[in-house]
Amino acid sequence: MPIEQTDDGKVIVSSADGSSSVTVLLYGATVLSWKAQGTEQLWLSESAKLDSSKAVRGGIPLVFPLFGPPSAELKAAGMVQHGFARTSTWELLGQTKDTDDVVEVQFGLGPETVSPEGQTQAWPHDFTLIYTIALSPTAKSLQTTITVENPDNGAKSTSWEFNWLFHTYFRVPEIADVAVRGLSGVNVVDKVSKSEFNEASDAITITQEVDRVYQDVPANSIPVQIIKKESREPITSVVRQNLDDVVVWNPWTENANALSDFTPKTGFHQMLCIEAGTVSKFVKLSPGEKWEACQTLTAHL
Ligand code: TA6
């Protein structure tokens, strides 16, 4: 499958038969579109900024080295919410696999390419991120894998800690007609109700703003899925490797209205964020150590 680079900083990978494709904006290495059998699987705001002026509203923004709002100290040093990975221009490293069943492309980011410069003051560490995106038309899947490395540069090197999260915006036909399964029995930090509880439901419906961190979700046989509420048929599955937490977010009316780059304002009816990450705790890397994590998204068409 050929890959195409466009003048406006996109990398497009298409299957030979044109049934599947993935479009990646070099800014933030943000997946903007993933089509399986010609059907778009992700939600992208109609007013998402694609000009490197701000993080993309939709697709799969990448959260590193920090999930959520920075502390006052880090903010003063230039750190932004969800970190600098999604607001830096990544480098296309190349195509690493190309068969009838899968095509893989890789992107890289290091301190020398982080932007804006202020971030390096807020997080003054040497690091290497290698982001691998594998599109599989036959499996109707998209796999995103991140490798985080703390290079060993001798005495200059120090240990550091980070969060990682794939901030995936899934497209759904109508939020009222779907549910989320695979999270029952999991401890939840609910940012809306400002409470913690244990999830009792295995068919979580979304009828208002939801902003929850499901912690230490067991990677068991049942993947986290967006399902049709009535029939419980799966729409999309998220299988995680080394990503212990799952964030579920829908902004609902008030936040959708408040977000300038969230359009249409009724778009929250057609989107649901199921975000695989390691955000409840920090991962610590000593010099010379690497950390790898992966999510496999499957469309049940
Ligand atoms: O992942 C959920 C969340 O942390 C929400 O709290 C909300 O802030 C959302 O991310 C969007 O954040 P953003 O910085 O992209 O507007």
CSV table of C-alpha atoms and ligand atoms in Angstrom, one decimal:
chain,number,residue,atom,x,y,z
A,1,MET,CA,0.0,0.0,0.0
A,2,PRO,CA,1.4,3.3,-1.0
A,3,ILE,CA,1.9,6.2,1.4
A,4,GLU,CA,1.3,9.8,0.2
A,5,GLN,CA,2.7,13.0,1.8
A,6,THR,CA,0.7,16.1,1.1
A,7,ASP,CA,1.8,19.8,1.0
A,8,ASP,CA,-0.2,20.6,4.1
A,9,GLY,CA,1.7,18.1,6.4
A,10,LYS,CA,-0.5,15.0,6.1
A,11,VAL,CA,0.6,11.4,5.5
A,12,ILE,CA,-2.1,9.2,3.9
A,13,VAL,CA,-1.9,5.5,3.8
A,14,SER,CA,-4.5,3.6,1.6
A,15,SER,CA,-5.1,0.0,1.1
A,16,ALA,CA,-4.6,-1.3,-2.5
A,17,ASP,CA,-8.4,-1.7,-2.9
A,18,GLY,CA,-9.1,1.7,-1.4
A,19,SER,CA,-11.3,0.2,1.2
A,20,SER,CA,-9.2,1.3,4.2
A,21,SER,CA,-7.1,4.3,4.9
A,22,VAL,CA,-5.5,6.3,7.6
A,23,THR,CA,-4.6,10.0,7.5
A,24,VAL,CA,-2.0,11.4,9.9
A,25,LEU,CA,-1.2,15.1,10.4
A,26,LEU,CA,2.5,15.5,11.1
A,27,TYR,CA,1.5,18.1,13.7
A,28,GLY,CA,1.0,16.1,16.8
A,29,ALA,CA,1.3,12.9,14.7
A,30,THR,CA,-2.5,13.2,15.0
A,31,VAL,CA,-4.5,10.5,13.2
A,32,LEU,CA,-7.2,12.6,11.6
A,33,SER,CA,-9.1,9.8,9.8
A,34,TRP,CA,-9.3,6.0,9.9
A,35,LYS,CA,-11.6,4.4,7.3
A,36,ALA,CA,-12.4,0.7,7.4
A,37,GLN,CA,-14.3,-0.6,4.4
A,38,GLY,CA,-14.8,3.0,3.4
A,39,THR,CA,-16.5,4.0,6.6
A,40,GLU,CA,-15.0,6.7,8.9
A,41,GLN,CA,-14.4,5.4,12.4
A,42,LEU,CA,-13.2,8.6,14.1
A,43,TRP,CA,-14.8,11.9,14.9
A,44,LEU,CA,-13.1,15.1,13.9
A,45,SER,CA,-14.5,18.5,14.7
A,46,GLU,CA,-15.5,20.5,11.6
A,47,SER,CA,-13.5,23.4,13.1
A,48,ALA,CA,-10.5,21.4,14.2
A,49,LYS,CA,-7.4,23.5,13.7
A,50,LEU,CA,-5.1,21.7,11.2
A,51,ASP,CA,-2.6,24.6,10.8
A,52,SER,CA,-0.4,23.8,13.8
A,53,SER,CA,-2.0,26.6,15.8
A,54,LYS,CA,-3.5,24.3,18.5
A,55,ALA,CA,-4.1,20.7,19.3
A,56,VAL,CA,-6.4,18.9,16.9
A,57,ARG,CA,-10.0,18.5,18.2
A,58,GLY,CA,-10.7,15.0,17.2
A,59,GLY,CA,-9.0,11.9,15.7
A,60,ILE,CA,-6.3,10.5,18.0
A,61,PRO,CA,-4.4,13.3,19.7
A,62,LEU,CA,-1.3,12.0,21.7
A,63,VAL,CA,-0.9,12.9,25.4
A,64,PHE,CA,2.7,13.0,26.7
A,65,PRO,CA,4.4,13.6,29.1
A,66,LEU,CA,1.5,14.7,31.2
A,67,PHE,CA,-2.2,13.9,31.3
A,68,GLY,CA,-4.6,16.7,32.3
A,69,PRO,CA,-3.7,20.3,33.5
A,70,PRO,CA,-0.2,21.0,34.5
A,71,SER,CA,0.7,22.2,38.1
A,72,ALA,CA,1.0,25.9,38.5
A,73,GLU,CA,4.8,25.5,38.5
A,74,LEU,CA,4.9,23.4,35.3
A,75,LYS,CA,2.4,25.8,33.7
A,76,ALA,CA,4.6,28.8,34.6
A,77,ALA,CA,7.5,26.9,32.9
A,78,GLY,CA,5.5,26.5,29.7
A,79,MET,CA,3.8,23.1,30.0
A,80,VAL,CA,0.4,22.9,28.5
A,81,GLN,CA,-2.6,20.6,29.2
A,82,HIS,CA,-2.0,17.1,28.0
A,83,GLY,CA,1.7,17.9,27.3
A,84,PHE,CA,3.6,18.8,24.2
A,85,ALA,CA,3.4,15.7,22.0
A,86,ARG,CA,0.1,16.7,20.4
A,87,THR,CA,1.4,20.3,19.7
A,88,SER,CA,4.8,19.4,18.2
A,89,THR,CA,5.5,18.5,14.6
A,90,TRP,CA,6.7,14.9,14.4
A,91,GLU,CA,9.0,13.5,11.7
A,92,LEU,CA,7.9,10.8,9.3
A,93,LEU,CA,10.5,8.0,9.7
A,94,GLY,CA,9.1,5.9,7.0
A,95,GLN,CA,7.1,2.8,6.0
A,96,THR,CA,8.2,-0.2,8.0
A,97,LYS,CA,5.8,-2.9,6.7
A,98,ASP,CA,3.8,-3.2,3.5
A,99,THR,CA,1.9,-6.4,2.9
A,100,ASP,CA,-1.6,-7.1,1.7
A,101,ASP,CA,-2.7,-7.6,5.3
A,102,VAL,CA,-1.0,-4.6,7.0
A,103,VAL,CA,0.9,-1.4,6.2
A,104,GLU,CA,2.9,0.3,8.9
A,105,VAL,CA,4.3,3.8,9.1
A,106,GLN,CA,6.5,5.3,11.9
A,107,PHE,CA,6.9,8.8,13.3
A,108,GLY,CA,9.5,10.2,15.7
A,109,LEU,CA,9.8,13.0,18.2
A,110,GLY,CA,12.7,14.2,20.3
A,111,PRO,CA,13.6,17.3,22.3
A,112,GLU,CA,15.2,18.9,19.2
A,113,THR,CA,11.8,18.9,17.5
A,114,VAL,CA,9.5,19.8,20.4
A,115,SER,CA,7.5,23.0,19.8
A,116,PRO,CA,6.9,25.5,21.1
A,117,GLU,CA,10.4,25.8,22.6
A,118,GLY,CA,9.0,26.6,26.1
A,119,GLN,CA,8.1,22.9,26.6
A,120,THR,CA,11.7,21.9,26.8
A,121,GLN,CA,12.2,24.3,29.8
A,122,ALA,CA,9.1,22.7,31.5
A,123,TRP,CA,10.4,19.2,30.9
A,124,PRO,CA,14.2,19.4,30.4
A,125,HIS,CA,14.8,15.7,29.6
A,126,ASP,CA,16.3,13.8,26.7
A,127,PHE,CA,13.8,11.4,25.2
A,128,THR,CA,12.9,9.6,22.0
A,129,LEU,CA,9.3,8.8,21.0
A,130,ILE,CA,8.7,6.3,18.2
A,131,TYR,CA,5.1,6.1,17.1
A,132,THR,CA,4.0,3.2,14.9
A,133,ILE,CA,0.6,3.1,13.1
A,134,ALA,CA,-0.4,-0.2,11.5
A,135,LEU,CA,-3.5,-0.2,9.2
A,136,SER,CA,-5.0,-3.6,8.5
A,137,PRO,CA,-7.8,-3.7,5.9
A,138,THR,CA,-8.4,-7.4,6.3
A,139,ALA,CA,-8.7,-7.2,10.1
A,140,LYS,CA,-10.5,-3.9,9.8
A,141,SER,CA,-8.1,-2.6,12.5
A,142,LEU,CA,-5.8,0.2,13.3
A,143,GLN,CA,-3.0,-0.4,15.8
A,144,THR,CA,-1.2,2.5,17.4
A,145,THR,CA,2.0,1.7,19.3
A,146,ILE,CA,4.3,4.0,21.2
A,147,THR,CA,7.8,3.4,22.3
A,148,VAL,CA,9.2,5.9,24.9
A,149,GLU,CA,13.0,5.8,25.5
A,150,ASN,CA,15.2,7.5,28.0
A,151,PRO,CA,18.5,7.5,26.1
A,152,ASP,CA,21.6,6.7,28.2
A,153,ASN,CA,23.9,9.6,27.7
A,154,GLY,CA,26.1,8.8,30.6
A,155,ALA,CA,26.5,11.2,33.5
A,156,LYS,CA,24.1,13.8,31.8
A,157,SER,CA,21.2,11.3,31.9
A,158,THR,CA,18.7,11.3,34.7
A,159,SER,CA,15.5,9.3,35.4
A,160,TRP,CA,12.2,10.9,34.5
A,161,GLU,CA,8.5,10.1,34.8
A,162,PHE,CA,5.6,10.5,32.3
A,163,ASN,CA,2.0,9.7,31.5
A,164,TRP,CA,0.9,8.4,28.1
A,165,LEU,CA,-2.6,8.4,26.5
A,166,PHE,CA,-4.2,7.9,23.1
A,167,HIS,CA,-7.0,10.5,23.2
A,168,THR,CA,-9.2,8.7,20.7
A,169,TYR,CA,-12.4,10.3,19.5
A,170,PHE,CA,-14.6,7.5,18.2
A,171,ARG,CA,-17.5,8.3,15.8
A,172,VAL,CA,-20.8,6.9,16.8
A,173,PRO,CA,-24.2,7.0,15.0
A,174,GLU,CA,-26.0,8.6,17.9
A,175,ILE,CA,-24.7,8.7,21.5
A,176,ALA,CA,-28.2,7.8,22.9
A,177,ASP,CA,-28.0,4.5,21.0
A,178,VAL,CA,-24.7,3.2,22.2
A,179,ALA,CA,-23.1,2.0,25.4
A,180,VAL,CA,-19.7,1.1,26.7
A,181,ARG,CA,-18.9,-2.4,27.9
A,182,GLY,CA,-15.8,-4.0,29.5
A,183,LEU,CA,-15.5,-1.6,32.4
A,184,SER,CA,-17.7,-3.3,35.1
A,185,GLY,CA,-16.0,-3.8,38.4
A,186,VAL,CA,-13.4,-1.1,37.7
A,187,ASN,CA,-12.6,1.8,40.1
A,188,VAL,CA,-13.6,5.1,38.6
A,189,VAL,CA,-12.4,8.7,39.3
A,190,ASP,CA,-15.3,10.8,38.1
A,191,LYS,CA,-14.3,14.4,37.4
A,192,VAL,CA,-17.8,15.6,36.9
A,193,SER,CA,-19.3,14.3,40.1
A,194,LYS,CA,-16.0,14.7,41.8
A,195,SER,CA,-16.4,11.2,43.3
A,196,GLU,CA,-14.9,7.8,43.2
A,197,PHE,CA,-16.9,4.6,42.8
A,198,ASN,CA,-16.8,1.1,41.5
A,199,GLU,CA,-18.5,0.7,38.1
A,200,ALA,CA,-21.4,-1.6,38.4
A,201,SER,CA,-22.7,-1.5,34.8
A,202,ASP,CA,-21.4,-3.5,31.9
A,203,ALA,CA,-23.4,-1.4,29.5
A,204,ILE,CA,-22.5,2.2,30.5
A,205,THR,CA,-24.8,4.7,28.8
A,206,ILE,CA,-24.0,8.3,28.2
A,207,THR,CA,-26.8,10.8,28.9
A,208,GLN,CA,-24.8,13.8,30.2
A,209,GLU,CA,-21.3,15.1,30.4
A,210,VAL,CA,-19.0,12.2,31.2
A,211,ASP,CA,-15.3,12.6,32.2
A,212,ARG,CA,-14.1,9.5,34.0
A,213,VAL,CA,-10.8,7.8,34.5
A,214,TYR,CA,-11.3,4.0,34.8
A,215,GLN,CA,-8.3,2.8,36.7
A,216,ASP,CA,-6.3,-0.5,36.4
A,217,VAL,CA,-8.7,-2.0,33.8
A,218,PRO,CA,-7.9,-5.7,33.6
A,219,ALA,CA,-6.7,-6.6,30.1
A,220,ASN,CA,-8.9,-9.7,30.2
A,221,SER,CA,-10.7,-11.5,27.5
A,222,ILE,CA,-13.4,-8.9,27.1
A,223,PRO,CA,-12.0,-5.8,25.4
A,224,VAL,CA,-13.5,-2.4,26.1
A,225,GLN,CA,-16.1,-1.9,23.4
A,226,ILE,CA,-18.6,0.6,22.1
A,227,ILE,CA,-21.7,-1.4,21.5
A,228,LYS,CA,-25.2,-0.9,20.2
A,229,LYS,CA,-27.3,-0.3,23.3
A,230,GLU,CA,-30.3,-2.4,22.2
A,231,SER,CA,-28.7,-5.4,20.5
A,232,ARG,CA,-25.3,-5.2,22.4
A,233,GLU,CA,-23.6,-5.8,19.1
A,234,PRO,CA,-20.1,-4.4,19.1
A,235,ILE,CA,-19.4,-1.3,17.0
A,236,THR,CA,-15.7,-0.8,18.0
A,237,SER,CA,-13.3,-2.7,20.2
A,238,VAL,CA,-10.2,-1.4,22.0
A,239,VAL,CA,-7.6,-4.0,23.0
A,240,ARG,CA,-4.8,-2.6,25.1
A,241,GLN,CA,-1.3,-3.7,25.9
A,242,ASN,CA,0.5,-2.0,28.8
A,243,LEU,CA,-2.2,0.7,29.1
A,244,ASP,CA,-3.8,0.3,32.4
A,245,ASP,CA,-6.4,3.1,32.4
A,246,VAL,CA,-9.3,4.0,30.2
A,247,VAL,CA,-10.7,7.5,30.1
A,248,VAL,CA,-14.3,8.0,29.0
A,249,TRP,CA,-15.2,11.5,27.9
A,250,ASN,CA,-18.1,13.2,26.3
A,251,PRO,CA,-18.3,17.0,26.7
A,252,TRP,CA,-22.1,17.2,26.3
A,253,THR,CA,-23.9,20.4,25.5
A,254,GLU,CA,-22.3,23.0,27.8
A,255,ASN,CA,-18.7,22.1,27.1
A,256,ALA,CA,-19.3,21.5,23.4
A,257,ASN,CA,-20.7,25.1,23.3
A,258,ALA,CA,-17.7,26.4,25.2
A,259,LEU,CA,-15.1,24.8,23.1
A,260,SER,CA,-14.5,27.1,20.1
A,261,ASP,CA,-13.0,24.3,18.0
A,262,PHE,CA,-15.9,21.9,18.7
A,263,THR,CA,-18.4,21.9,15.8
A,264,PRO,CA,-21.0,21.2,15.0
A,265,LYS,CA,-22.2,22.1,18.6
A,266,THR,CA,-24.5,19.0,18.4
A,267,GLY,CA,-21.4,16.9,17.5
A,268,PHE,CA,-21.3,15.3,20.9
A,269,HIS,CA,-24.2,13.2,19.8
A,270,GLN,CA,-21.8,11.6,17.2
A,271,MET,CA,-18.7,11.1,19.3
A,272,LEU,CA,-17.4,9.3,22.3
A,273,CYS,CA,-13.8,9.3,23.6
A,274,ILE,CA,-12.5,6.0,24.8
A,275,GLU,CA,-8.9,6.8,25.7
A,276,ALA,CA,-6.4,4.1,26.5
A,277,GLY,CA,-3.5,5.3,28.6
A,278,THR,CA,-1.4,5.2,31.7
A,279,VAL,CA,-2.6,8.3,33.6
A,280,SER,CA,-3.4,7.2,37.2
A,281,LYS,CA,0.3,6.9,37.9
A,282,PHE,CA,3.5,8.0,36.3
A,283,VAL,CA,5.8,5.6,34.4
A,284,LYS,CA,9.5,6.0,35.5
A,285,LEU,CA,12.3,5.4,33.1
A,286,SER,CA,16.0,5.3,34.1
A,287,PRO,CA,18.6,6.1,31.5
A,288,GLY,CA,18.8,3.4,28.9
A,289,GLU,CA,15.2,2.1,29.6
A,290,LYS,CA,12.3,1.9,27.1
A,291,TRP,CA,8.6,1.6,27.6
A,292,GLU,CA,6.2,0.3,25.0
A,293,ALA,CA,2.4,0.3,24.8
A,294,CYS,CA,-0.2,-0.3,22.2
A,295,GLN,CA,-3.9,-0.1,21.4
A,296,THR,CA,-5.6,-2.1,18.7
A,297,LEU,CA,-8.9,-0.6,17.4
A,298,THR,CA,-11.2,-2.9,15.5
A,299,ALA,CA,-14.3,-1.9,13.5
A,300,HIS,CA,-17.1,-4.4,13.7
A,301,LEU,CA,-18.6,-3.8,10.3
B,1,TA6,O1,-9.5,13.1,28.3
B,1,TA6,C1,-10.6,13.8,28.9
B,1,TA6,C2,-10.1,15.3,29.1
B,1,TA6,O2,-9.0,15.3,30.0
B,1,TA6,C3,-11.2,16.1,29.6
B,1,TA6,O3,-11.1,16.5,30.9
B,1,TA6,C4,-11.2,17.3,28.6
B,1,TA6,O4,-10.4,18.3,29.1
B,1,TA6,C5,-10.7,16.6,27.4
B,1,TA6,O5,-9.6,15.8,27.9
B,1,TA6,C6,-10.3,17.6,26.3
B,1,TA6,O6,-9.1,18.2,26.6
B,1,TA6,P1,-8.5,19.3,25.6
B,1,TA6,O7,-7.2,19.8,26.2
B,1,TA6,O8,-8.2,18.5,24.3
B,1,TA6,O9,-9.6,20.3,25.4
